[in-house]
Amino acid sequence: MVKLLLADDDARLSELIKEYFNGEGYEVIHAWNGREAIELMNQTSPDVVILDVMMPELDGFETLKQIRIKSKIPVIMLTAKGDDIDRILGLEMGADDYLSKPFNPRELLARIKAILRRSSNEKSEDATGDMELDGLLLRRKDRSVFLEGELIELTTSEYTLLECMLSLPGQVLTKQELSEKALGRKLTLYDRSLDMHISNLRKKIGLLPDGEPRIKTVRGVGYIFVEHGKGTSLL
């Protein structure tokens, strides 16, 4: 049974989420704040963490920061409606997805399924071989990534994005393609989650030996993973 850890101090909403997901065959563990969520995460090893931003004692951002120090577990942030800064900060800090309140539980379920599907696909590819390019090594066996021999920590979404682009260096991938392949959903208007994940990934994988970024933007289209010395005329 898939295990969800929900951290939210809204009793009514938490009970509704718990009731809905129990009906879908999921186990839901509830925490009233971030501090309790971290304790429960260590004790119960959930498959996905759902974090509200505004919580007492330890808010969603600080909780996410502490989780990311030692875990790549998928995290979905629940933010106040229309609060762009919450969504951007959450993604910058390593959240895999976000959802604005109020939301339809069915949409939350769809996003959780997409994240779990990506994680499952990654784990099942342990015999398909590694990928290496310009000092960057992606090892599928344990979903680890190394830059010049040094391990770098990526979230589930960042890893999947890197895998998509590293498998097709020098080719333009549209935002729609990347969103569907890496995030498991179609890109919608004003959805900046893909751009934020790319931004985080760029910071972590560094620059090419000539100082150029490994991932470049193709205006109005998408992104391209650049191979050193080959460049692209589309930039």
XYZ file of C-alpha atoms in Angstrom:
235
model
C 0.000 0.000 0.000
C 1.300 3.447 -0.934
C 2.013 5.538 2.135
C 1.471 9.311 2.158
C 2.691 11.679 4.843
C 0.446 14.749 5.030
C 1.591 17.748 7.095
C -1.194 20.303 7.525
C -2.683 22.016 10.585
C -6.096 22.363 8.936
C -8.049 19.619 10.703
C -11.037 19.619 8.351
C -8.964 19.553 5.170
C -6.680 16.865 6.565
C -9.630 14.684 7.467
C -11.125 15.117 3.981
C -7.818 14.205 2.319
C -7.375 11.217 4.600
C -10.900 9.965 3.909
C -10.544 10.403 0.145
C -7.150 8.698 -0.136
C -8.103 5.871 2.200
C -10.982 5.212 -0.195
C -8.465 5.026 -3.054
C -6.389 2.434 -1.225
C -3.684 4.748 0.155
C -2.446 4.942 3.723
C -2.300 8.499 5.064
C -0.144 9.502 8.028
C -0.973 12.922 9.411
C 1.297 15.473 11.065
C 0.124 18.802 12.514
C 3.332 20.681 11.752
C 6.712 20.362 10.078
C 8.572 19.204 13.154
C 6.147 16.332 13.664
C 6.314 15.543 9.936
C 10.090 15.068 10.040
C 9.803 12.779 13.057
C 7.102 10.704 11.352
C 9.060 10.567 8.094
C 12.017 9.022 9.885
C 9.771 6.541 11.692
C 7.440 5.472 8.869
C 9.349 5.866 5.535
C 6.467 7.254 3.418
C 6.442 7.163 -0.409
C 5.371 10.803 -0.867
C 5.302 13.836 1.456
C 2.582 16.503 1.138
C 3.514 19.751 2.878
C 1.341 22.734 3.644
C 3.341 25.980 3.617
C 1.739 27.723 6.590
C 2.144 25.552 9.685
C 3.029 26.281 13.331
C 6.438 25.494 14.879
C 8.099 24.594 11.567
C 6.565 25.827 8.312
C 6.577 23.998 4.964
C 9.688 25.724 3.624
C 11.856 24.916 6.652
C 10.489 21.388 6.705
C 11.353 20.912 3.020
C 14.835 22.329 3.637
C 15.493 19.779 6.389
C 14.052 16.918 4.325
C 16.283 17.740 1.359
C 19.439 17.595 3.492
C 19.175 13.827 3.630
C 16.346 12.621 1.388
C 15.210 12.702 -2.253
C 11.673 11.633 -1.349
C 9.027 13.222 -3.640
C 7.469 16.301 -2.029
C 4.298 18.137 -3.081
C 3.695 21.588 -1.577
C 0.212 22.916 -0.792
C 0.151 26.698 -1.175
C -2.320 29.513 -0.686
C -4.373 30.277 -3.772
C -2.626 32.651 -6.164
C 0.483 32.983 -4.006
C 3.146 32.723 -6.706
C 6.048 33.334 -4.364
C 5.184 30.236 -2.315
C 5.198 28.086 -5.439
C 8.454 29.527 -6.729
C 10.240 29.228 -3.391
C 9.029 25.673 -2.927
C 10.307 24.593 -6.339
C 13.600 26.428 -5.846
C 14.101 24.565 -2.585
C 13.540 21.165 -4.194
C 9.808 20.444 -4.133
C 8.697 18.159 -6.972
C 5.305 19.760 -7.485
C 2.830 22.176 -5.944
C -0.896 22.598 -5.703
C -2.852 25.725 -4.786
C -5.599 25.684 -2.149
C -8.458 25.049 -2.479
C -7.929 22.033 -4.706
C -9.752 18.997 -5.962
C -8.502 15.827 -4.187
C -8.714 14.069 -7.519
C -6.086 16.441 -8.935
C -3.833 15.801 -5.947
C -4.268 12.067 -6.554
C -3.355 12.489 -10.240
C -0.187 14.378 -9.345
C 0.832 11.797 -6.764
C 0.303 9.009 -9.300
C 2.468 10.872 -11.828
C 5.295 11.224 -9.314
C 5.063 7.584 -8.271
C 5.002 6.499 -11.922
C 8.208 8.417 -12.602
C 9.905 6.962 -9.538
C 8.844 3.456 -10.546
C 10.136 3.888 -14.085
C 13.468 5.116 -12.786
C 13.840 2.174 -10.411
C 12.976 -0.343 -13.150
C 15.734 0.947 -15.448
C 18.591 -0.426 -13.373
C 19.898 -2.552 -16.260
C 19.656 -0.025 -19.088
C 23.090 1.521 -18.667
C 24.679 4.758 -17.526
C 24.958 8.005 -19.450
C 28.047 10.215 -19.378
C 28.732 13.521 -21.083
C 31.274 16.270 -20.415
C 32.101 15.174 -16.876
C 28.487 14.532 -15.969
C 27.617 10.904 -15.157
C 24.036 9.668 -14.689
C 23.896 6.217 -13.145
C 20.495 4.632 -13.560
C 21.146 1.695 -11.264
C 20.771 3.797 -8.143
C 19.512 7.049 -9.746
C 22.658 8.891 -8.748
C 24.371 11.729 -10.634
C 28.024 12.718 -10.438
C 29.724 15.895 -11.613
C 33.470 15.368 -12.146
C 33.260 12.415 -9.771
C 31.403 14.311 -7.045
C 27.899 13.172 -6.135
C 25.233 15.829 -6.613
C 21.816 15.583 -5.004
C 18.823 15.874 -7.344
C 15.123 15.638 -6.600
C 12.978 13.107 -8.464
C 11.835 15.765 -10.944
C 15.342 17.136 -11.517
C 16.735 13.643 -12.072
C 14.029 12.778 -14.608
C 14.501 16.050 -16.469
C 18.254 15.483 -16.662
C 17.719 11.933 -17.875
C 15.357 13.132 -20.634
C 17.750 15.793 -21.886
C 20.951 13.814 -21.451
C 19.507 11.047 -23.622
C 19.027 13.551 -26.465
C 21.950 16.003 -26.359
C 21.915 18.653 -29.042
C 18.196 18.239 -29.707
C 15.538 20.774 -28.855
C 12.955 19.459 -26.421
C 9.782 21.476 -26.149
C 8.414 22.497 -22.787
C 5.336 20.423 -23.461
C 7.453 17.330 -24.167
C 9.529 17.807 -21.045
C 6.506 18.471 -18.851
C 4.774 15.318 -20.018
C 7.889 13.134 -19.822
C 9.459 14.477 -16.654
C 6.547 15.856 -14.638
C 3.895 13.455 -15.891
C 1.363 16.113 -16.919
C 0.591 18.595 -19.658
C 1.952 22.092 -19.339
C -0.752 24.618 -18.536
C -0.888 28.382 -18.944
C 1.136 30.261 -16.287
C 2.600 27.010 -14.956
C 6.243 27.798 -14.234
C 7.124 24.590 -12.435
C 9.128 23.226 -15.380
C 11.161 26.443 -15.660
C 11.889 26.374 -11.935
C 13.058 22.754 -12.043
C 15.323 23.590 -15.003
C 16.706 26.584 -13.105
C 17.511 24.420 -10.086
C 19.066 21.756 -12.297
C 21.290 24.306 -14.036
C 22.699 25.457 -10.716
C 23.488 21.911 -9.635
C 25.140 20.579 -12.803
C 27.356 23.629 -13.374
C 28.831 24.928 -16.601
C 30.669 23.355 -19.535
C 34.489 23.554 -19.638
C 34.243 26.685 -21.829
C 32.018 28.426 -19.277
C 28.811 28.032 -21.269
C 25.657 26.619 -19.620
C 24.898 22.951 -20.222
C 21.190 23.696 -20.679
C 20.233 26.543 -22.962
C 16.853 28.083 -23.641
C 15.354 28.043 -27.111
C 13.066 31.057 -26.944
C 9.409 30.266 -27.351
C 10.098 26.558 -27.773
C 11.902 24.797 -24.939
C 15.374 23.689 -23.892
C 18.426 21.986 -25.344
C 21.187 20.060 -23.580
C 24.451 21.262 -25.088
C 27.383 18.965 -25.771
C 30.767 20.687 -25.362
C 32.310 21.683 -28.674
C 29.174 21.054 -30.698
C 26.995 23.994 -29.678
C 23.828 24.785 -31.612
C 22.773 27.325 -34.182
C 19.303 27.576 -32.662
C 20.448 29.522 -29.611
